Short mmCIF file of C-alpha atoms (C1' of nucleotides) in Angstrom, two decimals:
data_model
loop_
_atom_site.label_atom_id
_atom_site.label_comp_id
_atom_site.label_asym_id
_atom_site.label_seq_id
_atom_site.Cartn_x
_atom_site.Cartn_y
_atom_site.Cartn_z
CA MET X 1 2.10 31.75 13.53
CA THR X 2 -1.49 32.93 12.80
CA GLN X 3 -3.29 33.79 16.19
CA THR X 4 -6.61 31.94 16.62
CA THR X 5 -8.03 34.64 18.75
CA SER X 6 -7.40 38.48 18.75
CA ARG X 7 -5.20 40.20 20.80
CA ARG X 8 -6.37 40.87 24.33
CA LYS X 9 -6.95 44.35 25.29
CA ARG X 10 -4.06 45.32 28.10
CA ALA X 11 -5.12 45.54 31.61
CA SER X 12 -4.83 48.72 33.14
CA ARG X 13 -2.71 49.12 36.14
CA GLY X 14 -3.33 47.03 39.00
CA ASP X 15 -5.47 44.82 37.18
CA GLY X 16 -2.89 42.33 36.23
CA GLU X 17 -4.47 39.79 38.63
CA GLN X 18 -7.12 39.39 35.96
CA LEU X 19 -5.01 37.97 33.27
CA ARG X 20 -4.13 35.27 35.68
CA ALA X 21 -7.81 34.00 35.94
CA GLU X 22 -7.88 34.41 31.96
CA ILE X 23 -4.85 32.10 31.78
CA VAL X 24 -6.34 29.44 34.12
CA THR X 25 -9.84 29.37 32.22
CA ALA X 26 -8.01 29.02 28.91
CA ALA X 27 -5.60 26.26 30.12
CA LYS X 28 -8.84 24.50 31.30
CA GLY X 29 -10.51 24.78 28.10
CA LEU X 30 -7.44 23.48 25.96
CA LEU X 31 -7.12 20.78 28.64
CA ALA X 32 -10.62 19.71 28.14
CA LYS X 33 -9.78 18.79 24.38
CA SER X 34 -6.27 17.09 25.05
CA ALA X 35 -5.02 13.55 26.08
CA ASN X 36 -2.82 14.84 28.82
CA SER X 37 -1.30 18.00 30.13
CA ASP X 38 1.96 17.62 27.75
CA ALA X 39 -0.42 18.15 24.93
CA VAL X 40 -1.35 21.63 26.18
CA SER X 41 1.45 24.00 25.69
CA ILE X 42 2.34 27.55 27.15
CA ARG X 43 1.98 28.82 23.50
CA MET X 44 -1.34 27.28 23.05
CA VAL X 45 -2.50 28.83 26.15
CA ALA X 46 -1.17 32.20 25.46
CA ASP X 47 -2.72 32.14 22.00
CA ALA X 48 -6.04 31.24 23.19
CA VAL X 49 -5.78 34.12 25.57
CA GLY X 50 -4.56 36.72 23.09
CA VAL X 51 -1.29 37.44 24.69
CA THR X 52 2.63 36.49 24.01
CA PRO X 53 4.22 33.45 25.85
CA PRO X 54 6.17 35.18 28.12
CA SER X 55 3.21 36.82 29.65
CA ILE X 56 2.40 33.50 31.20
CA TYR X 57 5.56 33.72 33.34
CA LEU X 58 4.31 37.21 34.99
CA HIS X 59 1.51 34.95 36.66
CA PHE X 60 3.10 31.47 36.97
CA ALA X 61 6.61 30.41 37.95
CA ASP X 62 6.47 27.54 35.22
CA LYS X 63 4.15 25.17 33.62
CA ASP X 64 3.85 23.02 36.65
CA ALA X 65 2.37 25.90 38.45
CA LEU X 66 -0.06 26.64 35.68
CA ILE X 67 -1.34 23.06 35.43
CA GLU X 68 -1.40 22.77 39.44
CA ALA X 69 -3.52 26.07 39.27
CA VAL X 70 -6.00 24.29 37.00
CA VAL X 71 -5.97 21.21 38.86
CA SER X 72 -7.19 22.98 42.28
CA ASP X 73 -9.63 24.63 40.01
CA VAL X 74 -11.12 21.47 39.00
CA PHE X 75 -11.04 20.12 42.23
CA ALA X 76 -13.35 23.17 43.50
CA GLU X 77 -15.51 22.50 40.72
CA LEU X 78 -15.98 18.77 41.77
CA ASP X 79 -16.67 19.78 45.28
CA VAL X 80 -19.42 22.19 44.27
CA ALA X 81 -20.89 19.54 42.14
CA MET X 82 -21.00 17.19 44.82
CA MET X 83 -22.36 19.40 47.39
CA THR X 84 -24.88 20.45 45.20
CA ALA X 85 -26.16 16.86 44.74
CA GLY X 86 -25.95 16.11 48.11
CA ALA X 87 -26.97 19.29 50.26
CA SER X 88 -30.68 18.44 50.53
CA VAL X 89 -30.27 14.50 51.22
CA GLU X 90 -30.94 13.97 55.03
CA HIS X 91 -29.82 10.26 55.26
CA PRO X 92 -26.16 9.93 55.50
CA LEU X 93 -26.01 6.97 53.29
CA GLY X 94 -28.02 8.59 50.73
CA ARG X 95 -25.98 11.70 50.85
CA LEU X 96 -22.88 9.45 50.64
CA ARG X 97 -24.51 7.80 47.56
CA ALA X 98 -25.45 11.14 45.84
CA TYR X 99 -21.81 12.53 46.70
CA GLY X 100 -20.52 9.48 45.05
CA LEU X 101 -22.99 9.53 41.85
CA ALA X 102 -22.11 13.13 41.42
CA TYR X 103 -18.32 12.42 41.59
CA VAL X 104 -18.53 9.90 38.73
CA LYS X 105 -21.03 12.09 36.76
CA PHE X 106 -18.38 14.84 36.97
CA ALA X 107 -15.80 12.42 36.06
CA VAL X 108 -17.55 11.07 33.15
CA GLY X 109 -18.52 14.70 31.97
CA HIS X 110 -15.21 16.18 32.21
CA PRO X 111 -13.00 13.20 31.38
CA GLU X 112 -9.96 15.20 30.61
CA HIS X 113 -10.25 17.31 33.77
CA TYR X 114 -10.65 14.33 35.98
CA ARG X 115 -7.56 12.24 34.04
CA VAL X 116 -5.20 15.45 34.77
CA ALA X 117 -6.17 15.89 38.50
CA THR X 118 -6.02 12.25 39.36
CA MET X 119 -4.53 10.19 36.93
CA GLU X 120 -1.40 12.19 35.93
CA ARG X 121 1.71 12.29 38.12
CA CYS X 122 1.53 15.06 40.52
CA PRO X 123 4.55 17.38 39.99
CA THR X 124 4.32 18.86 43.44
CA GLU X 125 4.13 15.36 44.93
CA GLY X 126 6.97 15.38 47.14
CA GLU X 127 6.77 18.72 48.67
CA PRO X 128 6.01 19.04 52.44
CA GLY X 129 2.19 19.78 53.16
CA HIS X 130 1.28 18.03 50.17
CA LEU X 131 -0.51 15.36 52.01
CA ASP X 132 -2.18 17.71 54.26
CA GLN X 133 -3.46 19.68 51.48
CA ILE X 134 -5.12 16.57 49.58
CA LEU X 135 -6.80 15.59 53.15
CA ALA X 136 -7.85 19.11 53.79
CA ASP X 137 -9.35 19.48 50.34
CA ALA X 138 -13.09 20.61 50.44
CA ALA X 139 -14.33 17.66 48.67
CA PHE X 140 -12.42 15.15 50.69
CA VAL X 141 -13.47 16.63 53.85
CA HIS X 142 -17.10 16.78 53.09
CA PHE X 143 -17.07 13.15 51.85
CA MET X 144 -15.36 12.09 55.19
CA GLU X 145 -17.64 14.01 57.55
CA THR X 146 -20.60 11.69 55.56
CA VAL X 147 -18.58 8.86 56.52
CA GLN X 148 -18.51 9.62 60.13
CA ALA X 149 -22.08 10.59 60.00
CA CYS X 150 -22.71 7.01 58.75
CA MET X 151 -20.85 5.87 61.71
CA ASN X 152 -22.63 7.63 64.07
CA VAL X 153 -26.13 6.42 62.93
CA GLY X 154 -24.63 2.69 63.05
CA ILE X 155 -24.13 2.23 59.35
CA PHE X 156 -20.73 1.76 59.43
CA ALA X 157 -18.90 0.20 62.70
CA LYS X 158 -17.69 3.31 64.49
CA ASP X 159 -13.89 3.46 63.88
CA ASP X 160 -11.39 6.27 62.33
CA PRO X 161 -13.34 7.36 59.17
CA LEU X 162 -10.13 7.94 57.41
CA PRO X 163 -9.52 4.31 55.93
CA ILE X 164 -13.51 4.02 55.09
CA THR X 165 -13.09 7.09 53.20
CA LEU X 166 -10.32 6.21 51.25
CA GLN X 167 -11.94 2.77 50.82
CA LEU X 168 -15.11 4.41 49.15
CA TRP X 169 -13.01 7.06 47.26
CA ALA X 170 -11.25 4.11 45.51
CA ALA X 171 -14.58 2.61 44.47
CA ALA X 172 -15.85 5.54 43.14
CA HIS X 173 -12.69 6.32 41.42
CA GLY X 174 -12.50 2.95 40.15
CA ILE X 175 -15.76 3.09 38.11
CA ALA X 176 -15.17 6.75 37.13
CA SER X 177 -11.31 6.12 35.92
CA LEU X 178 -12.26 2.54 34.11
CA MET X 179 -15.07 4.44 32.16
CA ILE X 180 -13.02 7.20 31.07
CA ALA X 181 -9.72 5.11 30.27
CA LYS X 182 -12.18 2.32 28.39
CA PRO X 183 -15.16 4.01 27.25
CA PHE X 184 -15.70 1.53 24.54
CA LEU X 185 -16.31 -1.49 27.10
CA PRO X 186 -20.13 -2.14 27.52
CA TRP X 187 -20.99 0.30 30.36
CA ASP X 188 -24.72 0.51 29.02
CA ASP X 189 -26.36 3.00 31.43
CA VAL X 190 -23.40 5.09 32.91
CA GLU X 191 -25.21 6.16 36.08
CA ALA X 192 -26.75 2.63 36.78
CA MET X 193 -23.60 0.79 36.52
CA ALA X 194 -21.83 3.66 38.75
CA ASP X 195 -24.86 3.03 41.48
CA ARG X 196 -24.48 -0.60 41.52
CA VAL X 197 -20.47 -0.19 42.36
CA LEU X 198 -21.14 2.51 44.87
CA CYS X 199 -23.84 0.57 46.42
CA ALA X 200 -21.94 -2.58 46.42
CA ALA X 201 -18.91 -0.83 48.19
CA ALA X 202 -20.84 0.98 50.96
CA LEU X 203 -23.05 -2.47 51.42
CA GLY X 204 -20.16 -4.71 51.71
CA THR X 205 -18.23 -2.22 53.90
CA ALA X 206 -21.07 -2.01 56.09
CA VAL X 207 -21.49 -5.95 56.07
CA ALA X 208 -17.70 -6.48 56.63
CA GLY X 209 -17.82 -4.05 59.78
CA MET X 210 -20.81 -6.17 61.04
CA LEU X 211 -18.92 -9.63 60.61
CA GLY X 212 -16.06 -7.94 62.52
CA GLY X 213 -13.65 -6.92 59.74
CA ASN X 214 -12.40 -8.95 56.96
CA PRO X 215 -13.94 -12.06 56.46
CA SER X 216 -12.59 -15.07 54.57
CA PRO X 217 -14.32 -16.65 51.52
CA ASP X 218 -15.60 -19.68 53.56
CA GLN X 219 -16.85 -17.24 56.31
CA ILE X 220 -18.46 -15.11 53.54
CA THR X 221 -20.02 -18.29 52.09
CA ALA X 222 -21.32 -19.66 55.40
CA TRP X 223 -22.88 -16.25 56.04
CA LEU X 224 -24.58 -16.06 52.61
CA ASP X 225 -25.87 -19.52 53.32
CA GLY X 226 -27.26 -18.43 56.36
CA GLN X 227 -28.88 -15.53 55.15
CA ARG X 228 -31.03 -17.66 52.50
CA ASP X 229 -32.08 -20.26 54.90
CA ASP X 230 -34.01 -17.59 57.17
CA MET Z 1 25.18 11.93 21.58
CA THR Z 2 27.03 9.26 23.66
CA GLN Z 3 25.47 6.05 23.35
CA THR Z 4 24.52 4.35 26.93
CA THR Z 5 24.96 0.92 25.48
CA SER Z 6 27.29 -0.70 23.35
CA ARG Z 7 26.35 -1.13 19.68
CA ARG Z 8 24.40 -4.59 19.31
CA LYS Z 9 25.69 -7.34 17.18
CA ARG Z 10 23.77 -7.31 13.86
CA ALA Z 11 21.45 -10.43 13.31
CA SER Z 12 22.30 -12.72 10.67
CA ARG Z 13 19.74 -13.24 7.89
CA GLY Z 14 16.23 -14.63 9.33
CA ASP Z 15 16.88 -13.41 12.49
CA GLY Z 16 15.54 -10.08 11.93
CA GLU Z 17 12.84 -10.82 14.23
CA GLN Z 18 15.06 -11.18 17.37
CA LEU Z 19 15.48 -7.24 17.33
CA ARG Z 20 11.77 -6.85 17.63
CA ALA Z 21 11.43 -8.55 21.00
CA GLU Z 22 14.63 -6.74 22.12
CA ILE Z 23 12.99 -3.36 21.23
CA VAL Z 24 9.97 -4.30 23.17
CA THR Z 25 11.81 -5.21 26.21
CA ALA Z 26 13.98 -2.15 26.33
CA ALA Z 27 10.86 -0.12 25.83
CA LYS Z 28 9.29 -1.81 28.72
CA GLY Z 29 12.29 -1.05 30.64
CA LEU Z 30 12.49 2.61 29.81
CA LEU Z 31 8.64 3.00 30.57
CA ALA Z 32 9.14 1.76 33.91
CA LYS Z 33 11.22 4.60 34.92
CA SER Z 34 9.17 7.19 33.08
CA ALA Z 35 5.87 9.25 33.94
CA ASN Z 36 4.08 8.21 30.55
CA SER Z 37 4.34 7.10 26.99
CA ASP Z 38 5.66 10.50 25.83
CA ALA Z 39 8.51 10.37 27.94
CA VAL Z 40 10.06 7.42 26.36
CA SER Z 41 11.31 8.19 22.83
CA ILE Z 42 12.10 6.05 19.73
CA ARG Z 43 15.70 7.49 20.25
CA MET Z 44 15.82 6.48 23.63
CA VAL Z 45 14.51 2.85 23.05
CA ALA Z 46 16.99 2.53 20.03
CA ASP Z 47 20.06 3.84 22.02
CA ALA Z 48 18.99 1.28 24.79
CA VAL Z 49 19.21 -1.74 22.24
CA GLY Z 50 22.36 -0.35 20.65
CA VAL Z 51 20.71 0.45 17.42
CA THR Z 52 20.08 3.61 15.19
CA PRO Z 53 16.46 4.90 15.49
CA PRO Z 54 15.42 4.14 11.87
CA SER Z 55 15.74 0.53 12.91
CA ILE Z 56 12.82 0.79 15.11
CA TYR Z 57 10.73 1.52 11.98
CA LEU Z 58 11.97 -1.97 10.38
CA HIS Z 59 9.78 -3.73 13.11
CA PHE Z 60 7.05 -1.05 14.06
CA ALA Z 61 5.01 0.99 11.91
CA ASP Z 62 5.07 4.10 14.37
CA LYS Z 63 5.58 4.71 17.99
CA ASP Z 64 1.90 3.78 18.56
CA ALA Z 65 2.56 0.50 17.35
CA LEU Z 66 5.55 0.02 19.60
CA ILE Z 67 3.77 1.19 22.86
CA GLU Z 68 0.80 -1.20 21.73
CA ALA Z 69 3.18 -3.97 21.66
CA VAL Z 70 4.58 -3.15 25.20
CA VAL Z 71 1.07 -2.79 26.61
CA SER Z 72 0.18 -6.23 25.34
CA ASP Z 73 3.38 -7.48 26.49
CA VAL Z 74 2.19 -6.04 30.18
CA PHE Z 75 -1.04 -7.33 29.98
CA ALA Z 76 0.00 -11.05 29.35
CA GLU Z 77 2.54 -10.44 32.17
CA LEU Z 78 -0.36 -9.55 34.40
CA ASP Z 79 -2.32 -12.52 33.30
CA VAL Z 80 0.62 -14.61 34.29
CA ALA Z 81 0.68 -13.26 37.89
CA MET Z 82 -3.20 -13.58 38.34
CA MET Z 83 -3.03 -17.19 37.11
CA THR Z 84 0.08 -17.80 39.47
CA ALA Z 85 -1.71 -16.70 42.52
CA GLY Z 86 -5.13 -18.20 41.84
CA ALA Z 87 -4.27 -21.31 40.01
CA SER Z 88 -4.49 -23.77 43.26
CA VAL Z 89 -7.25 -21.94 45.13
CA GLU Z 90 -10.35 -24.20 44.93
CA HIS Z 91 -12.99 -21.89 46.13
CA PRO Z 92 -14.36 -19.52 43.31
CA LEU Z 93 -14.66 -16.74 45.59
CA GLY Z 94 -11.11 -17.40 47.06
CA ARG Z 95 -9.68 -17.36 43.54
CA LEU Z 96 -11.45 -14.36 43.02
CA ARG Z 97 -9.86 -12.87 45.77
CA ALA Z 98 -6.45 -14.16 44.67
CA TYR Z 99 -6.67 -12.84 41.38
CA GLY Z 100 -7.84 -9.31 42.62
CA LEU Z 101 -4.93 -9.26 45.05
CA ALA Z 102 -2.41 -10.09 42.50
CA TYR Z 103 -3.80 -7.52 40.31
CA VAL Z 104 -3.32 -4.74 42.84
CA LYS Z 105 0.33 -6.25 43.77
CA PHE Z 106 1.19 -6.29 40.01
CA ALA Z 107 -0.15 -2.80 39.69
CA VAL Z 108 1.70 -1.20 42.63
CA GLY Z 109 4.82 -3.20 41.85
CA HIS Z 110 4.75 -1.99 38.17
CA PRO Z 111 3.07 1.33 38.61
CA GLU Z 112 4.22 3.00 35.20
CA HIS Z 113 3.48 -0.19 33.14
CA TYR Z 114 -0.03 -0.26 34.66
CA ARG Z 115 -0.35 3.45 34.09
CA VAL Z 116 0.50 2.90 30.47
CA ALA Z 117 -1.82 -0.07 30.13
CA THR Z 118 -4.81 1.56 31.86
CA MET Z 119 -4.75 4.85 32.46
CA GLU Z 120 -3.32 6.38 29.00
CA ARG Z 121 -5.73 7.26 26.12
CA CYS Z 122 -5.44 3.96 24.07
CA PRO Z 123 -4.29 4.88 20.16
CA THR Z 124 -6.04 2.15 18.60
CA GLU Z 125 -9.22 2.72 20.64
CA GLY Z 126 -11.30 3.61 17.65
CA GLU Z 127 -10.52 0.54 15.66
CA PRO Z 128 -13.02 -2.14 14.56
CA GLY Z 129 -12.59 -5.35 16.89
CA HIS Z 130 -10.79 -3.44 19.65
CA LEU Z 131 -13.48 -4.20 22.19
CA ASP Z 132 -13.55 -7.65 21.21
CA GLN Z 133 -9.81 -7.84 21.76
CA ILE Z 134 -9.99 -6.62 25.38
CA LEU Z 135 -12.84 -8.77 26.08
CA ALA Z 136 -10.78 -11.60 24.67
CA ASP Z 137 -7.79 -10.82 26.73
CA ALA Z 138 -6.70 -13.67 28.78
CA ALA Z 139 -6.73 -11.96 32.28
CA PHE Z 140 -10.04 -10.72 31.67
CA VAL Z 141 -11.44 -13.89 30.23
CA HIS Z 142 -9.87 -15.89 33.34
CA PHE Z 143 -11.57 -13.17 35.62
CA MET Z 144 -15.07 -13.48 34.14
CA GLU Z 145 -14.72 -17.43 34.30
CA THR Z 146 -14.29 -17.26 37.93
CA VAL Z 147 -17.43 -14.84 38.34
CA GLN Z 148 -19.01 -17.34 36.59
CA ALA Z 149 -18.31 -20.08 38.98
CA CYS Z 150 -19.15 -17.74 41.78
CA MET Z 151 -22.59 -17.66 40.40
CA ASN Z 152 -22.66 -21.35 39.90
CA VAL Z 153 -22.17 -22.01 43.48
CA GLY Z 154 -24.80 -19.29 44.37
CA ILE Z 155 -22.47 -16.62 45.61
CA PHE Z 156 -23.61 -14.06 43.07
CA ALA Z 157 -26.93 -14.11 41.73
CA LYS Z 158 -27.22 -16.23 38.77
CA ASP Z 159 -27.06 -13.73 35.63
CA ASP Z 160 -24.87 -12.27 32.81
CA PRO Z 161 -21.15 -12.45 34.43
CA LEU Z 162 -20.22 -9.48 32.21
CA PRO Z 163 -21.51 -6.62 34.27
CA ILE Z 164 -20.54 -8.18 37.46
CA THR Z 165 -17.06 -8.77 36.29
CA LEU Z 166 -16.64 -5.12 34.92
CA GLN Z 167 -18.05 -3.78 38.45
CA LEU Z 168 -15.25 -6.08 40.37
CA TRP Z 169 -12.74 -5.13 37.93
CA ALA Z 170 -13.47 -1.20 38.87
CA ALA Z 171 -13.13 -1.94 42.41
CA ALA Z 172 -9.59 -3.34 41.72
CA HIS Z 173 -8.56 -0.76 39.39
CA GLY Z 174 -9.99 1.73 41.87
CA ILE Z 175 -7.72 0.80 44.63
CA ALA Z 176 -4.59 -0.07 42.51
CA SER Z 177 -4.98 3.35 40.52
CA LEU Z 178 -5.44 5.46 43.26
CA MET Z 179 -2.54 3.95 45.45
CA ILE Z 180 -0.42 4.66 42.32
CA ALA Z 181 -1.55 8.32 41.41
CA LYS Z 182 -1.59 9.38 45.33
CA PRO Z 183 1.13 7.12 46.95
CA PHE Z 184 1.44 9.60 49.60
CA LEU Z 185 -1.86 8.92 51.01
CA PRO Z 186 -1.97 7.04 54.17
CA TRP Z 187 -2.49 3.52 52.78
CA ASP Z 188 -0.66 1.91 55.63
CA ASP Z 189 -0.66 -1.64 54.63
CA VAL Z 190 -1.03 -1.75 50.85
CA GLU Z 191 -2.07 -5.43 50.88
CA ALA Z 192 -4.56 -5.37 53.68
CA MET Z 193 -6.12 -2.22 52.15
CA ALA Z 194 -6.48 -3.75 48.93
CA ASP Z 195 -7.91 -6.93 50.41
CA ARG Z 196 -10.59 -4.58 52.40
CA VAL Z 197 -11.55 -3.05 48.99
CA LEU Z 198 -12.02 -6.11 47.16
CA CYS Z 199 -13.74 -8.01 50.01
CA ALA Z 200 -15.93 -5.34 50.19
CA ALA Z 201 -17.00 -5.11 46.75
CA ALA Z 202 -17.55 -8.93 46.33
CA LEU Z 203 -19.53 -8.93 49.60
CA GLY Z 204 -21.52 -6.19 48.70
CA THR Z 205 -22.40 -7.45 45.33
CA ALA Z 206 -23.31 -10.60 46.71
CA VAL Z 207 -25.51 -8.93 49.23
CA ALA Z 208 -27.02 -6.61 46.62
CA GLY Z 209 -28.02 -9.68 44.52
CA MET Z 210 -29.54 -11.34 47.46
CA LEU Z 211 -31.71 -8.04 47.92
CA GLY Z 212 -32.92 -8.26 44.54
CA GLY Z 213 -30.72 -5.54 43.01
CA ASN Z 214 -29.67 -2.19 43.81
CA PRO Z 215 -31.11 -1.35 47.12
CA SER Z 216 -32.25 2.15 48.21
CA PRO Z 217 -30.20 3.51 51.25
CA ASP Z 218 -33.71 3.20 53.57
CA GLN Z 219 -33.66 -0.54 52.54
CA ILE Z 220 -30.17 -0.97 53.14
CA THR Z 221 -30.35 0.77 56.60
CA ALA Z 222 -33.80 -1.39 57.58
CA TRP Z 223 -31.93 -4.62 56.51
CA LEU Z 224 -28.88 -3.79 58.65
CA ASP Z 225 -30.95 -3.31 61.48
CA GLY Z 226 -32.79 -6.42 61.13
CA GLN Z 227 -29.27 -8.28 60.67
CA ARG Z 228 -28.39 -6.86 64.34
CA ASP Z 229 -31.66 -7.55 65.65
CA ASP Z 230 -30.79 -11.50 65.20
"C1'" DT V 1 34.71 -24.78 -6.65
"C1'" DG V 2 34.11 -19.83 -7.94
"C1'" DT V 3 31.70 -15.80 -8.98
"C1'" DA V 4 27.57 -12.74 -9.85
"C1'" DC V 5 23.76 -11.13 -7.46
"C1'" DA V 6 19.65 -10.64 -4.77
"C1'" DT V 7 18.19 -9.91 -0.13
"C1'" DC V 8 18.45 -8.37 4.21
"C1'" DA V 9 19.45 -5.93 8.45
"C1'" DG V 10 20.70 -2.20 9.61
"C1'" DT V 11 23.35 3.09 9.12
"C1'" DG V 12 24.08 8.20 8.84
"C1'" DA V 13 22.41 12.46 7.98
"C1'" DA V 14 18.67 15.17 7.65
"C1'" DC V 15 13.62 16.88 7.08
"C1'" DG V 16 10.66 20.55 9.78
"C1'" DC V 17 8.31 20.72 13.84
"C1'" DG V 18 7.09 22.65 18.50
"C1'" DC V 19 8.58 22.92 22.83
"C1'" DG V 20 9.75 25.69 27.88
"C1'" DT V 21 12.11 29.30 29.11
"C1'" DT V 22 14.98 34.03 29.09
"C1'" DC V 23 16.21 38.51 28.00
"C1'" DA V 24 16.50 43.09 27.04
"C1'" DC V 25 12.91 46.06 25.77
"C1'" DT V 26 8.51 49.24 25.14
"C1'" DG V 27 4.91 52.14 25.85
"C1'" DA V 28 0.97 53.24 28.37
"C1'" DT V 29 -0.68 54.76 33.07
"C1'" DG V 30 -0.70 57.05 37.13
"C1'" DT V 31 2.00 59.68 40.65
"C1'" DA V 32 4.94 63.35 43.01
"C1'" DC V 33 6.14 67.65 42.96
"C1'" DT I 1 -2.00 73.21 35.90
"C1'" DG I 2 2.49 70.88 33.87
"C1'" DT I 3 5.79 67.66 33.47
"C1'" DA I 4 9.55 64.57 35.03
"C1'" DC I 5 9.60 59.75 36.53
"C1'" DA I 6 8.50 55.41 38.57
"C1'" DT I 7 5.76 51.17 37.93
"C1'" DC I 8 3.34 47.86 35.58
"C1'" DA I 9 1.44 45.02 31.94
"C1'" DG I 10 2.94 43.37 28.67
"C1'" DT I 11 6.34 42.16 23.81
"C1'" DG I 12 9.41 40.43 20.23
"C1'" DA I 13 13.16 37.53 19.33
"C1'" DA I 14 15.83 34.30 20.21
"C1'" DC I 15 18.41 30.21 23.09
"C1'" DG I 16 18.93 25.10 22.52
"C1'" DC I 17 16.77 20.98 22.64
"C1'" DG I 18 14.72 16.56 21.66
"C1'" DC I 19 11.18 14.76 19.04
"C1'" DG I 20 8.91 11.12 15.02
"C1'" DT I 21 9.93 10.39 10.72
"C1'" DT I 22 12.25 9.64 5.98
"C1'" DC I 23 15.39 8.65 2.47
"C1'" DA I 24 19.08 7.31 0.21
"C1'" DC I 25 22.68 4.44 1.26
"C1'" DT I 26 25.91 0.30 2.69
"C1'" DG I 27 28.00 -4.02 3.55
"C1'" DA I 28 27.61 -8.72 5.12
"C1'" DT I 29 25.08 -12.92 4.06
"C1'" DG I 30 23.38 -16.29 1.42
"C1'" DT I 31 22.04 -18.41 -3.08
"C1'" DA I 32 21.76 -19.70 -8.12
"C1'" DC I 33 24.43 -20.84 -12.03
#
DNA sequence: TGTACATCAGTGAACGCGCGTTCACTGATGTAC
DNA sequence: TGTACATCAGTGAACGCGCGTTCACTGATGTAC
């Protein structure tokens, strides 16, 4: 009915692509204020950009394609945040920690973006090459490289870095998504809590590797007792 | 339009409450096949029960109230699964592990229920007493009691069990929700992966407690080196 | 034992709404001759 | 230098749909007298 923003100036010939970027930005902005991607409609996005709904279809096949574009934008932003935080940290374990902290901070700082990117069912899930796409995602690759670096200096047992990467990702995702889904829980200092979870995950992974895999509760108890005896 | 199930027999006087339970069960069943709670409508639920949509409002104030009833049903079921798995395990760390594994198995086995219960924005989030309600939730209480038991036998440093409980919950939630959100990742053996994450979290928490809190990367590296020298 | 009546568990039809998407179109812009 | 024309970036109106919820009602059931 009423338009919230003024109508956008029509792009001149050859500058059609410009609208595409504006649409993604507008959708991202609207998503930041919504519970999920269902709550952001093509009509709202069009209105925010100052254009009519059919214009969206000049640049995206359908709504799923638009959401997907937003998600890949979010992942790119996440990678930048992680790289910025860890670039200058020499120690691979310190870098891993910096990455993890940046990851959680990004998630908590952009909860709705993080939610859409990692907690909603992915519309292109079944497509071929989808797995490769995730595993080739910049943030994931950088994270795994650092896991490999930790293996090289002997912090983690030398092995395929993929499972360990998934394991540590699960830890970071766990604290991030729980803080987002249940913000009313007594998290106290968000960053300190995230750090504890990440440190415990890395330390536990290192020690489990040292103990030769997945120790049983009795083994763990015995080992802990041995430690305290020293 | 067409009804998928036959019309339900009308309850006799005083048995009105019976429909309430049938509605929750039907909603749960429909939710199991949907991406999220938006995808399950009052009309679908009514149709599945064999009743007209307005009948739902005889038992629930609105759709949110119905979803909330389903969620609390799911949490109760989760608690039963955890208790069944851990009841006979004497060692508190073993019990914690059994609880954690049961938690992840439940989540992976009922992905949509788990998703609605823990990954969707909660409609009653802002209400007073909501926090107390979560913290008094059966599964949470049982989990925290076991963390306390681990502290009592010296596995974790003696302290307030709440932060450690949240920390371990985050680990379990992390691997569970990542497996659900990204089922196409190379998880290989789901249960073994979950076990590794849970063991690492518990072990890391225990060791961090032993090292007196949150160790720095350098401290961790030095400590690991010391371990290997023995 | 009979009957008027209150109660209860529902029904049927409709409300106004916003959605994704399609279709035929318009009108400015640049280009070929 | 002028003009016909293809192209491009959109527009306007409509499609059919399913949604949550409300309202006035119905008709079986049990109860009071």
